Short mmCIF file of C-alpha atoms and ligand atoms in Angstrom, two decimals:
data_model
loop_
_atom_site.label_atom_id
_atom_site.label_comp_id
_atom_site.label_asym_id
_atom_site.label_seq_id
_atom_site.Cartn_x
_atom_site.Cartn_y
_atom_site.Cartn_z
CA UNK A 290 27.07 1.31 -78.64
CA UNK A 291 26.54 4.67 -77.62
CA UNK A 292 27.70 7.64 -79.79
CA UNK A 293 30.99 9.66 -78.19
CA UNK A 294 29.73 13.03 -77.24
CA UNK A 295 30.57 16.38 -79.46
CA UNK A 296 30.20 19.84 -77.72
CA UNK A 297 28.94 22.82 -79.43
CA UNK A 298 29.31 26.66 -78.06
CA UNK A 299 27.18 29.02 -79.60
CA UNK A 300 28.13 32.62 -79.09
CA UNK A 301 26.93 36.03 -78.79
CA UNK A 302 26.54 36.85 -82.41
CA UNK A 303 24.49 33.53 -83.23
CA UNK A 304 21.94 34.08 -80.42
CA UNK A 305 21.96 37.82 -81.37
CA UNK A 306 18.13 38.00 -81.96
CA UNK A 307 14.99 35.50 -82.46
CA UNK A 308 15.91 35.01 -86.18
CA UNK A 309 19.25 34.09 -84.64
CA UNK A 310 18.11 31.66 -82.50
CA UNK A 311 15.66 30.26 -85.09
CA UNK A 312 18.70 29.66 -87.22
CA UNK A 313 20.89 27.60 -84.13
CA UNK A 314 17.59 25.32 -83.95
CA UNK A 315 18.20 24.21 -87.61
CA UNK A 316 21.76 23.67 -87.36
CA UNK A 317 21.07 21.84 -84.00
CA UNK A 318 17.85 19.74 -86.39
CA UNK A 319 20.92 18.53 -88.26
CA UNK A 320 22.30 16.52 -85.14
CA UNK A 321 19.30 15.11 -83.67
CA UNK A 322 20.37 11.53 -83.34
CA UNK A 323 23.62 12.94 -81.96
CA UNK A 324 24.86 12.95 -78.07
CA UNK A 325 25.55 17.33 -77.88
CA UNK A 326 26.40 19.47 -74.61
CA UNK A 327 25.70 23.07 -75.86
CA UNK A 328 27.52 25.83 -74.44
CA UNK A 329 25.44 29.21 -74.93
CA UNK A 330 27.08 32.78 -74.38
CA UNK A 331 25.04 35.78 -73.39
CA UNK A 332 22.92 37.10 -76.56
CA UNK A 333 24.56 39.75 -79.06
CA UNK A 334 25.77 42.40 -76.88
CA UNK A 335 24.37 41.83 -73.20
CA UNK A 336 27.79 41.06 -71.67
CA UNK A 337 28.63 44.94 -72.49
CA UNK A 338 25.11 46.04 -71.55
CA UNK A 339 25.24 44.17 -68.14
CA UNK A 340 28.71 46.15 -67.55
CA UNK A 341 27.05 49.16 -68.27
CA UNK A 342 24.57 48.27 -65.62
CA UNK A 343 27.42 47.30 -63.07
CA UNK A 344 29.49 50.69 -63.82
CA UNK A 345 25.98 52.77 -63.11
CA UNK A 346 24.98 51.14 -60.06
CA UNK A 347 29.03 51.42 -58.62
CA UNK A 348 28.87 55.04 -60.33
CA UNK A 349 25.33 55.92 -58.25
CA UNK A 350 24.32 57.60 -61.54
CA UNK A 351 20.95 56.90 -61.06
CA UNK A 352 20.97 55.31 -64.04
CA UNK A 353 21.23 51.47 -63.88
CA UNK A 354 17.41 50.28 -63.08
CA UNK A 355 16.72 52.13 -66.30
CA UNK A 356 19.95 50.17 -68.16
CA UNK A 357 18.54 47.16 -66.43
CA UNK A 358 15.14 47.83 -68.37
CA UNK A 359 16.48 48.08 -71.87
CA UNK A 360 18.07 44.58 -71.43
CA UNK A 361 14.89 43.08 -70.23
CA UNK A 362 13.00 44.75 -72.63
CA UNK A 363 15.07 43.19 -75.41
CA UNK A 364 15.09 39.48 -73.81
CA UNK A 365 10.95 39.72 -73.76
CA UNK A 366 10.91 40.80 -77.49
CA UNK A 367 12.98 37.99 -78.12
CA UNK A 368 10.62 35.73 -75.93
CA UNK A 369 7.76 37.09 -77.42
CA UNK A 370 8.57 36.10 -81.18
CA UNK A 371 9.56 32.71 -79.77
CA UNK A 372 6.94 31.69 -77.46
CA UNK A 373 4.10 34.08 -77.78
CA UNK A 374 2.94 36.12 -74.82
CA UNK A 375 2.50 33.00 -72.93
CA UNK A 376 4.98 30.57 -71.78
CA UNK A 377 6.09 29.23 -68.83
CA UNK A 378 9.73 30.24 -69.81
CA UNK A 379 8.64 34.09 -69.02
CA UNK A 380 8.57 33.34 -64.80
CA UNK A 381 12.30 31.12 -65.42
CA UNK A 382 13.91 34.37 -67.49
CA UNK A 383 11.87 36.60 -64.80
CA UNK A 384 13.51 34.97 -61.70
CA UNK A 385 16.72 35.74 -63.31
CA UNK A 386 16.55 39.01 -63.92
CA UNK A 387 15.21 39.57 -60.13
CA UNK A 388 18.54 38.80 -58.99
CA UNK A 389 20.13 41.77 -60.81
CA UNK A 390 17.34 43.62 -59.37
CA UNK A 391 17.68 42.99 -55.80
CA UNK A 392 21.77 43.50 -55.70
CA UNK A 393 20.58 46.83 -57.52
CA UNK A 394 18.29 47.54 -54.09
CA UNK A 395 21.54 47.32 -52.41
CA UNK A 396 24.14 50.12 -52.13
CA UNK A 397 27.25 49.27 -54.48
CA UNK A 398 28.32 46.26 -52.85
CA UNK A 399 32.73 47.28 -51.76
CA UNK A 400 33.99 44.23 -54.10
CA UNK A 401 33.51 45.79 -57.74
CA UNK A 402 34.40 42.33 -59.18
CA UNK A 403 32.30 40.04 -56.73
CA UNK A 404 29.53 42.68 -57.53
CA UNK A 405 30.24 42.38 -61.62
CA UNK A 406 30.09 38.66 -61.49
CA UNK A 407 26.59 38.87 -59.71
CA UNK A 408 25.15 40.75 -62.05
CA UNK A 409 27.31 40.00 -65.49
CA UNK A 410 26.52 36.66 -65.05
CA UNK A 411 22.56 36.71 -65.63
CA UNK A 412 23.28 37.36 -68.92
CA UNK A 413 24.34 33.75 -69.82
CA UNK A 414 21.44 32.54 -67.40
CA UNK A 415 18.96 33.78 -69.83
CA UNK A 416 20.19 33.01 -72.82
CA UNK A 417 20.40 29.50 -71.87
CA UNK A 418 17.23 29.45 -70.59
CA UNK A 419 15.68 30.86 -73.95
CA UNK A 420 17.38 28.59 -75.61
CA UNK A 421 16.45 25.36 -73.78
CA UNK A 422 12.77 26.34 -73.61
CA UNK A 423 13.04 26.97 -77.45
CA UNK A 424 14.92 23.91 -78.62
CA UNK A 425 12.77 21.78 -76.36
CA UNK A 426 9.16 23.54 -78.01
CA UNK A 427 10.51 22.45 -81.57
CA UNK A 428 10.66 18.95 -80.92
CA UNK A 429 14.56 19.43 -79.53
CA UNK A 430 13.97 17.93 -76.48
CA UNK A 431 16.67 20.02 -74.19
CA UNK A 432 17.84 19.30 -70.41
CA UNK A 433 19.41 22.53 -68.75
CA UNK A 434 22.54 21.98 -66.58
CA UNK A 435 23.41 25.08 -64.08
CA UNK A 436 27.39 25.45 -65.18
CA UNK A 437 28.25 26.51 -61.49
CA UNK A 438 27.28 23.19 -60.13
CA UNK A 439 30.41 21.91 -62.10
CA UNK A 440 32.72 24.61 -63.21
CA UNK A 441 34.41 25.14 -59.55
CA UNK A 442 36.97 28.38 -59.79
CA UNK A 443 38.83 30.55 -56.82
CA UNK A 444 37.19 33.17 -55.67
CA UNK A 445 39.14 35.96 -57.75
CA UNK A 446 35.47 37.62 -59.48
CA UNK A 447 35.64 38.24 -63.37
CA UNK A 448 38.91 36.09 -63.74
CA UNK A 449 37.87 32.49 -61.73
CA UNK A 450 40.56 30.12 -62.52
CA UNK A 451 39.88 26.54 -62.95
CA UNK A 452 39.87 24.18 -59.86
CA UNK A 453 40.45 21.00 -62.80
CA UNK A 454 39.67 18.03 -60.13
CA UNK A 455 36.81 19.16 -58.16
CA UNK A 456 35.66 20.52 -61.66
CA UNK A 457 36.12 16.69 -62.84
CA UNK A 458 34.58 15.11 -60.41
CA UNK A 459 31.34 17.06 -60.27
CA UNK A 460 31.24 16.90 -64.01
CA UNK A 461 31.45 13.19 -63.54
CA UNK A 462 28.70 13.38 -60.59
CA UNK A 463 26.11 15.51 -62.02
CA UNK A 464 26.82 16.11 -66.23
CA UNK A 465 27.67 12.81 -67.30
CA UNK A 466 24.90 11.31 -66.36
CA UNK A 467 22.14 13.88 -68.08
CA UNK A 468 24.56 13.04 -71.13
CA UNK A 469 23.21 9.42 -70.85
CA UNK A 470 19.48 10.96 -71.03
CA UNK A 471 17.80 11.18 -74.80
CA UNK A 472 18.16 14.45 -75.85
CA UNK A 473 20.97 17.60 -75.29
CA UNK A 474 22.03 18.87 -72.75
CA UNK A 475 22.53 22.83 -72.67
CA UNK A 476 24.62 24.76 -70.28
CA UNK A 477 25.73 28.11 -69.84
CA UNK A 478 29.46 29.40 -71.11
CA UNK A 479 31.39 32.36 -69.11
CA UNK A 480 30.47 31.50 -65.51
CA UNK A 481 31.25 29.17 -62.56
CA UNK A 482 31.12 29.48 -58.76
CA UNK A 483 33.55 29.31 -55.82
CA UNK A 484 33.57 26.40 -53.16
CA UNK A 485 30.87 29.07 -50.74
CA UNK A 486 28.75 29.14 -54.17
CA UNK A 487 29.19 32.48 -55.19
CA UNK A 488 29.45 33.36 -59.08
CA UNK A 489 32.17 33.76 -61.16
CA UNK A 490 32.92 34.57 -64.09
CA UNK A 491 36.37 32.84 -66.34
CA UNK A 492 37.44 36.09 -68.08
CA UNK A 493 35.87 38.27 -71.11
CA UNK A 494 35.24 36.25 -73.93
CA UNK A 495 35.49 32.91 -71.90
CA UNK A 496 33.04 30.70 -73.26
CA UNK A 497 34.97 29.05 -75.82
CA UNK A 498 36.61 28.34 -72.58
CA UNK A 499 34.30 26.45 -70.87
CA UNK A 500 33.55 24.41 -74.36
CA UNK A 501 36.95 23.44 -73.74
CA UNK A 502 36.06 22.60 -70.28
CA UNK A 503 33.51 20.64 -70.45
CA UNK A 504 34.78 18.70 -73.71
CA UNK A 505 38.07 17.71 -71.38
CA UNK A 506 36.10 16.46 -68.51
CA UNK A 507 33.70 14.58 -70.83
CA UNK A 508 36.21 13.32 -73.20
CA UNK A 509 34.15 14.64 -75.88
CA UNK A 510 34.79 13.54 -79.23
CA UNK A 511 35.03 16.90 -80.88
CA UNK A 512 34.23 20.12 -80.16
CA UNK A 513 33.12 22.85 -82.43
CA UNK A 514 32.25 26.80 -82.39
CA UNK A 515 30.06 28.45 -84.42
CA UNK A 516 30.81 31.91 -85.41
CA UNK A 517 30.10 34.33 -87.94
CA UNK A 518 33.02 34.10 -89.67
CA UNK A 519 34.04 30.95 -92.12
CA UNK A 520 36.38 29.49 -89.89
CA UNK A 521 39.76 31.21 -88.69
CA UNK A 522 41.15 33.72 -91.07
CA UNK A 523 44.59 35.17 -91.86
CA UNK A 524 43.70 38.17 -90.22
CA UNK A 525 40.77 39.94 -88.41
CA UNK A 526 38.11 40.59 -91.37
CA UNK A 527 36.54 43.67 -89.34
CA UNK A 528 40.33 44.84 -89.81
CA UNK A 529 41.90 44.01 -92.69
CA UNK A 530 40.51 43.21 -96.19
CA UNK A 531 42.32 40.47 -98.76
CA UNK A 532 41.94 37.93 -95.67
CA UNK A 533 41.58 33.62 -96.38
CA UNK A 534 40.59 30.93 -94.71
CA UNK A 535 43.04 28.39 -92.90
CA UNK A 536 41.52 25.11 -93.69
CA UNK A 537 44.02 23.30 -90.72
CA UNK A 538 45.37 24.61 -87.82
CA UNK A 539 47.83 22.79 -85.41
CA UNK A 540 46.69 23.25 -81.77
CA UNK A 541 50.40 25.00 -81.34
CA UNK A 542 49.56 27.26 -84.19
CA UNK A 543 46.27 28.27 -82.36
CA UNK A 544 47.94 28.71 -79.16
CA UNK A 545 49.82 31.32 -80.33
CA UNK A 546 47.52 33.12 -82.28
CA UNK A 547 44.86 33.65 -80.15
CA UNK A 548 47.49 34.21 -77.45
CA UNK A 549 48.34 37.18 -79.46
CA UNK A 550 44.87 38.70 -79.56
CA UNK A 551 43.22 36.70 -82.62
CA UNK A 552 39.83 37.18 -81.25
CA UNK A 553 38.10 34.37 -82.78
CA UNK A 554 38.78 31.62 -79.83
CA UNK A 555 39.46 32.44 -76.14
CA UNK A 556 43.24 31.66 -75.92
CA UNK A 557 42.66 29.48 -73.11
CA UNK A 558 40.11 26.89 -74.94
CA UNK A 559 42.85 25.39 -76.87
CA UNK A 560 45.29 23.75 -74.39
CA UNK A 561 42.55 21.34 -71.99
CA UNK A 562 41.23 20.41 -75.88
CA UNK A 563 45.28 19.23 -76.94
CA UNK A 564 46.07 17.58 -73.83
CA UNK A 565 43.20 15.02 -74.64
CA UNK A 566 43.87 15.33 -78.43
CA UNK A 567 40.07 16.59 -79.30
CA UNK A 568 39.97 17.98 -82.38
CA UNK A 569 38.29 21.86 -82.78
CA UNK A 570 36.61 23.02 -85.45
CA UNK A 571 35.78 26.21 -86.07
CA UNK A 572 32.48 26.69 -88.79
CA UNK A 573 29.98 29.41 -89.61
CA UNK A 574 26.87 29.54 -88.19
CA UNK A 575 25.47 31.37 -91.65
CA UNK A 576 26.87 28.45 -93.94
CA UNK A 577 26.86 25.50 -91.48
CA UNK A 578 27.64 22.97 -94.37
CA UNK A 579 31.03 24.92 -95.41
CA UNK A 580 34.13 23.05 -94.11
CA UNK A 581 35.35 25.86 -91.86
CA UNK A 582 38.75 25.24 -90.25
CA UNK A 583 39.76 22.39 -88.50
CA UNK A 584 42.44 22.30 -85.34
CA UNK A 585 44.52 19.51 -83.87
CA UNK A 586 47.71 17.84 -83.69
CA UNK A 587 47.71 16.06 -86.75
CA UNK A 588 48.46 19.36 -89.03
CA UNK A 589 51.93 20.55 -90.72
CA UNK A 590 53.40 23.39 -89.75
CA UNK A 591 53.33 25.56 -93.28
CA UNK A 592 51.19 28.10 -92.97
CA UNK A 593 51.13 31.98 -95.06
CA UNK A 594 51.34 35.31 -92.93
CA UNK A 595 49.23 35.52 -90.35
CA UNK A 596 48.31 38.85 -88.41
CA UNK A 597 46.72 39.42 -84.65
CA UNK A 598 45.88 42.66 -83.24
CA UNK A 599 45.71 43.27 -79.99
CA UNK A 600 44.34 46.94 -78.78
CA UNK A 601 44.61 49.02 -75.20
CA UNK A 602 48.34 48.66 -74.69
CA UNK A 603 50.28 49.84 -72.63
CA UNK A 604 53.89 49.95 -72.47
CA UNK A 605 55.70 50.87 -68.88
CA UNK A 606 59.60 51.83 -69.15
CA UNK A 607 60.53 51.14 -65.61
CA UNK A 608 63.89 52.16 -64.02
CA UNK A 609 65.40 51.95 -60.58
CA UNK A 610 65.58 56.03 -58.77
CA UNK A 611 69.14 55.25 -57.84
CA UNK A 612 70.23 54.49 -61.51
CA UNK A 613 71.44 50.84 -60.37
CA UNK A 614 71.11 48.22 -62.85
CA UNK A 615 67.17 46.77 -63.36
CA UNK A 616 68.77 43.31 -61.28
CA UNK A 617 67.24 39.88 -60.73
CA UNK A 618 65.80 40.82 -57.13
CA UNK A 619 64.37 44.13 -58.73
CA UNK A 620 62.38 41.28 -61.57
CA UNK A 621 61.62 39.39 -58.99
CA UNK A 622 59.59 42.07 -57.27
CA UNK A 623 58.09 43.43 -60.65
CA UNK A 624 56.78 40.31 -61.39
CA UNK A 625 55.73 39.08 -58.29
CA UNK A 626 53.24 42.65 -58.01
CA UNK A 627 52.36 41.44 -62.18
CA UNK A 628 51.30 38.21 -61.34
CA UNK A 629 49.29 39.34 -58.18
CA UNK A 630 47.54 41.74 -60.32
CA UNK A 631 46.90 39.18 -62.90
CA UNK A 632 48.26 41.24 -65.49
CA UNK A 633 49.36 40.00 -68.70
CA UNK A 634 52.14 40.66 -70.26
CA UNK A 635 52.89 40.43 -74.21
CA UNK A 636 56.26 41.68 -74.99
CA UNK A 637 59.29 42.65 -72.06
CA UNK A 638 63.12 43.98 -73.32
CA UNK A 639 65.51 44.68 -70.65
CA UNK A 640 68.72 47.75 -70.80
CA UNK A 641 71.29 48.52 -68.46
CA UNK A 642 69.07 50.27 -66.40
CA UNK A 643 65.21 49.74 -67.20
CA UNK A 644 63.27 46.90 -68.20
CA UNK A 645 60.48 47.76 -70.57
CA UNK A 646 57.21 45.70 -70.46
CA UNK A 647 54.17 45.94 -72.61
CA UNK A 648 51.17 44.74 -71.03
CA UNK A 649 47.15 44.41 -71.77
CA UNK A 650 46.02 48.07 -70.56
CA UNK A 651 42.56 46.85 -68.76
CA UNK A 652 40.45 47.97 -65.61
CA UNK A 653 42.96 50.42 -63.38
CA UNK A 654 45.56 47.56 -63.27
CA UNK A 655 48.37 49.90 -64.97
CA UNK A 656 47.64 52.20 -62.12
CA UNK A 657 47.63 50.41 -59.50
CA UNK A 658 50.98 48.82 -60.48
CA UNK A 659 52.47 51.68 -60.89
CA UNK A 660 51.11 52.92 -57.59
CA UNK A 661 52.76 50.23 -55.86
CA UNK A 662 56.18 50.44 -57.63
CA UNK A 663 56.67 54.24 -57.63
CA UNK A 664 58.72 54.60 -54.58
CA UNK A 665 61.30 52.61 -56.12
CA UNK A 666 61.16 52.72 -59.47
CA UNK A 667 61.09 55.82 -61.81
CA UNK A 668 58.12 54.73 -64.80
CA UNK A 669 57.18 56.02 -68.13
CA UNK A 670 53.86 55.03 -69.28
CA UNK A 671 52.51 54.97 -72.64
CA UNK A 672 49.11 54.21 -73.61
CA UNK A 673 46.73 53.63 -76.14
CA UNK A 674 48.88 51.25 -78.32
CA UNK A 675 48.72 48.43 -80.51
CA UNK A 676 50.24 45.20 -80.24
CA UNK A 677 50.88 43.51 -83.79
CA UNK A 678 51.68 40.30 -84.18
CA UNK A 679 52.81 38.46 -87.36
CA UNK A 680 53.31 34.90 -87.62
CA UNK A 681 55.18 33.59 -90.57
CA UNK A 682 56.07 36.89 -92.02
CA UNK A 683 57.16 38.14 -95.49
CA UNK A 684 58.81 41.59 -95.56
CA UNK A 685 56.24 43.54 -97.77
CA UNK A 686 53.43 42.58 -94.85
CA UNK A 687 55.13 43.78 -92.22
CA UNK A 688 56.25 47.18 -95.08
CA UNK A 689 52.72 47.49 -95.30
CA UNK A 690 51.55 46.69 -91.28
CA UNK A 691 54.14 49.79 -90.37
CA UNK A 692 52.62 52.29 -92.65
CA UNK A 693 51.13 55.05 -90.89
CA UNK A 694 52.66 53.67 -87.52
CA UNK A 695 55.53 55.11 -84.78
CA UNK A 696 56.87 51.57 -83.67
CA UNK A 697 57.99 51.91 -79.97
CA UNK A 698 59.20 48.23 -79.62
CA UNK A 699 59.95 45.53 -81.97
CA UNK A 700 61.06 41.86 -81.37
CA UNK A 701 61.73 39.13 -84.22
CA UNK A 702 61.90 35.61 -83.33
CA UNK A 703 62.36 32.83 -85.49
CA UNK A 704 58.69 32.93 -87.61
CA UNK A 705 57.29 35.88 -85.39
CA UNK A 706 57.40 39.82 -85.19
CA UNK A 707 55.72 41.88 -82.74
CA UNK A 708 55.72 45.49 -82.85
CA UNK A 709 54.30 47.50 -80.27
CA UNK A 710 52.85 50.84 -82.52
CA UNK A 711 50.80 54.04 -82.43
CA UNK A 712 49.31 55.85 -85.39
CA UNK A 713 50.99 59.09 -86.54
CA UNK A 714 49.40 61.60 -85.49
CA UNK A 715 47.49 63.35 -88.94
CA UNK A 716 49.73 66.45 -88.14
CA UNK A 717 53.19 64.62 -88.84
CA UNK A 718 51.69 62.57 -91.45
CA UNK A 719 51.16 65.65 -94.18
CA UNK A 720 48.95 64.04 -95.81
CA UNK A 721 48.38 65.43 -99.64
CA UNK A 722 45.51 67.24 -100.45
CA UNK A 723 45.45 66.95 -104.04
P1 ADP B 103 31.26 34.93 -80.53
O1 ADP B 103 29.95 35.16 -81.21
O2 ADP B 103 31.56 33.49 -80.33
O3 ADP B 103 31.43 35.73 -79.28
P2 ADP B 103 33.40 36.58 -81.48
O4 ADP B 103 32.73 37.83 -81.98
O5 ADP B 103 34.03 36.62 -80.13
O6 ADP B 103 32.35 35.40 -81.57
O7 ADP B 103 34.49 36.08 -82.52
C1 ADP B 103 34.26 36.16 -83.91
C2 ADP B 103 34.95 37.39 -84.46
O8 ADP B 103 36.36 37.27 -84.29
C3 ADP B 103 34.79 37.57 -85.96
O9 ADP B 103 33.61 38.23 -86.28
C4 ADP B 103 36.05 38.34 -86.36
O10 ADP B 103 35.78 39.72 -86.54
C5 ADP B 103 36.99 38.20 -85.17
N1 ADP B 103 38.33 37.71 -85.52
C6 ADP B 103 39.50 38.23 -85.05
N2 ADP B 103 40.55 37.58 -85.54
C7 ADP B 103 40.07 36.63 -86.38
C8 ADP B 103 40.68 35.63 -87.17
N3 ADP B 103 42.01 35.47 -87.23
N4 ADP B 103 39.86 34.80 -87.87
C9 ADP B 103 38.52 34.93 -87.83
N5 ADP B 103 37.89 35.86 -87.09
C10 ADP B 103 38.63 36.71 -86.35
N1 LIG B 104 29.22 36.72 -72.76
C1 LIG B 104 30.61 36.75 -72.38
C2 LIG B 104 31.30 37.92 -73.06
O1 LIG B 104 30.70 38.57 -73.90
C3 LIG B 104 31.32 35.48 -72.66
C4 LIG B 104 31.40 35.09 -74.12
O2 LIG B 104 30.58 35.53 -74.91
O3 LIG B 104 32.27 34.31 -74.47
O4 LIG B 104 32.42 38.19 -72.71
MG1 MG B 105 32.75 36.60 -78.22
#
């Protein structure tokens, strides 16, 4: 009988460098006999390079062929210490790159995000191609699979959602069978394309997402992501020290978590993976043996405090000019203009006469809201905040979380507080000196 399929994403940080990849081979060496569809994100940083690419060319700085050259520079090094100086994987990551550098011949195309997703995109393109040729080299032998021939969004650029059956079928069509093949199959995590076959990409961070994707549509046995951490933690290590390991994680658990800005999955991988009941596991990719932390439905709810941070907040205190009361119809409108603008909001509290809302602060999406409400509505905008979240709390973490913080809005319910905060400024703080 044939052996159930598991799906692997390897991200950023494991595919950071040649050593990096060298190290993903072995793990992989481990599962040779086993039937794997490996998702691979762009390598180490490029996502942020590639934007600072996109943000020169829209800028005309002048700058972004020379941006462009960095990031090539660093994907031949890697080459180089993988292949040698000759391979035929050099023309494959070459042809990629030309496609940044002909919409760079072009003036800034009028679509930021269409123009973004062009370019951003290339990123995962190489890696995976890297990656293939490199697996397949050692004795891995490696099939690549274009993710835009199955992952189908709309054609909203750098935030495609999901078209599930056409996404279904083609994965049905076209990756199912290379999954019959001998050897893995290796696709790209992050990016899809619209029904006219342009690129998009699912959203910063998204290819834990498409893991999740393609483990749904091939009713993968598991699914697991390898990260540099030992599994899912209490709390962001790069944040807070005294931090453990959660061993078992219901998907409901997860949900919320990441929802709330734990940045170690993309909050949307975990709800295609419970609706099929695949287990996720979450493991290192520097001790692959370890246990790391494993996620589905069969896991009791008893867990210890656990903390999420998310940063850029913003927090809008809207109120009607003519001091009426904030009323359904004026909500209606509000969050009609939210959900067009594909903002997302984390906390809301409504008064008398405003409703307060506290939103993810990204691109000029506070602005442009606020553009479009201003006639009517009177806002106050803060930015630059925090948004904690604590799950299962005990009073002396939450003492400690509001130390050195102005809270601007609070909610408690049932397990869960969230405080929206700012630092105090050093001034008010009077700090001692001796
Ligand atoms: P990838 O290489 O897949 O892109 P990320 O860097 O996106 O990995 O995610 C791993 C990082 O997530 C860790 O290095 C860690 O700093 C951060 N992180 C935030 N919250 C948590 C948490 N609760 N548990 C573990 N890691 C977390
Ligand atoms: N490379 C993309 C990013 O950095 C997607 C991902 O890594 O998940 O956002
Ligand atoms: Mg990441």
């Amino acid at each position: 009988m044939k052996k159930a399929i598991k799906v692997f994403k390897f991200g950023g940080a494991s595919l950071k460098d040649a050593n990096a990849i060298m190290n993903v081979a072995n793990i992989l060496k481990t599962f040779r006999d086993q039937r794997l569809v490996i998702v691979v994100s762009a390598m180490g940083k490029t996502t942020n390079a590639f934007e600072e690419v996109v943000n020169a060319h829209h800028k005309g700085t002048g700058e972004a062929s020379k941006l462009l050259d960095a990031i090539k520079k660093h994907h031949y090094q890697i080459c180089e210490a993988l292949f040698g100086s000759e391979d035929e994987v050099y023309a494959s990551v070459n042809d990629a790159f030309v496609e940044v550098e002909w919409v760079l011949d072009e003036p800034p195309h009028e679509n930021y995000d269409y123009m973004y997703d062009q370019i951003v995109s290339i990123g995962e393109l190489v890696s995976s191609k890297i990656a293939q040729a490199y697996f397949s080299k050692i004795g891995l032998p490696t099939q690549w699979l274009d993710a835009r021939d199955i992952i189908l969004t709309d054609d909203i650029f750098r935030e495609g959602w999901v078209q599930w059956e056409e996404t279904q079928e083609r994965c049905d069509r076209l990756a199912k069978p290379m999954t019959e093949k001998p050897g893995f199959v290796l696709t790209q995590g992050f990016i899809g394309s619209t029904t006219e076959n342009f690129t998009t990409t699912l959203g910063r961070e998204g290819s834990d997402y498409t893991a999740a994707i393609f483990s749904y549509c091939l009713d993968a046995e598991s699914m697991t992501i390898w990260k540099d951490v030992p599994g899912v933690l209490t709390a962001d290590p790069r944040l807070f020290n005294h931090v453990t390991k959660i061993d078992r994680l219901s998907y409901r658990e997860a949900i919320e978590m990441t929802y709330y800005g734990a940045k170690v999955i993309h909050p949307k991988t975990i709800k295609p993976l419970q609706n099929k009941s695949i287990p996720l596991f979450v493991k290192s990719f520097v001790e692959p043996e370890a246990e790391g932390t494993f996620i589905s439905s069969e896991v009791e709810d008893t867990y210890p405090p656990m903390v999420a941070v998310e940063q850029h907040q913003a927090l809008l205190q809207i109120a009607t000019r003519d001091f009426s009361f904030v009323a359904e119809h004026h909500m209606s409108y509000l969050f009609t203009l939210i959900a067009d603008l594909r903002m997302q909001v984390n906390m809301m509290q409504n008064t008398a006469i405003s409703f307060v809302v506290c939103v993810n602060d990204i691109d000029n999406k506070v602005d442009q809201f606020i553009e479009k409400v201003q006639d009517q509505f009177k806002v106050i905008l803060d930015r630059d905040l925090e948004l904690i979240t604590v799950r299962h709390f005990q009073q002396d973490v939450l003492d400690n979380l509001r130390r050195g913080k102005i809270i601007l809005l609070e909610e408690r319910l049932r397990n869960t507080v969230q405080m929206v905060a700012r630092d105090v400024p050093v001034m008010q703080r009077k700090p001692k000196i001796k």
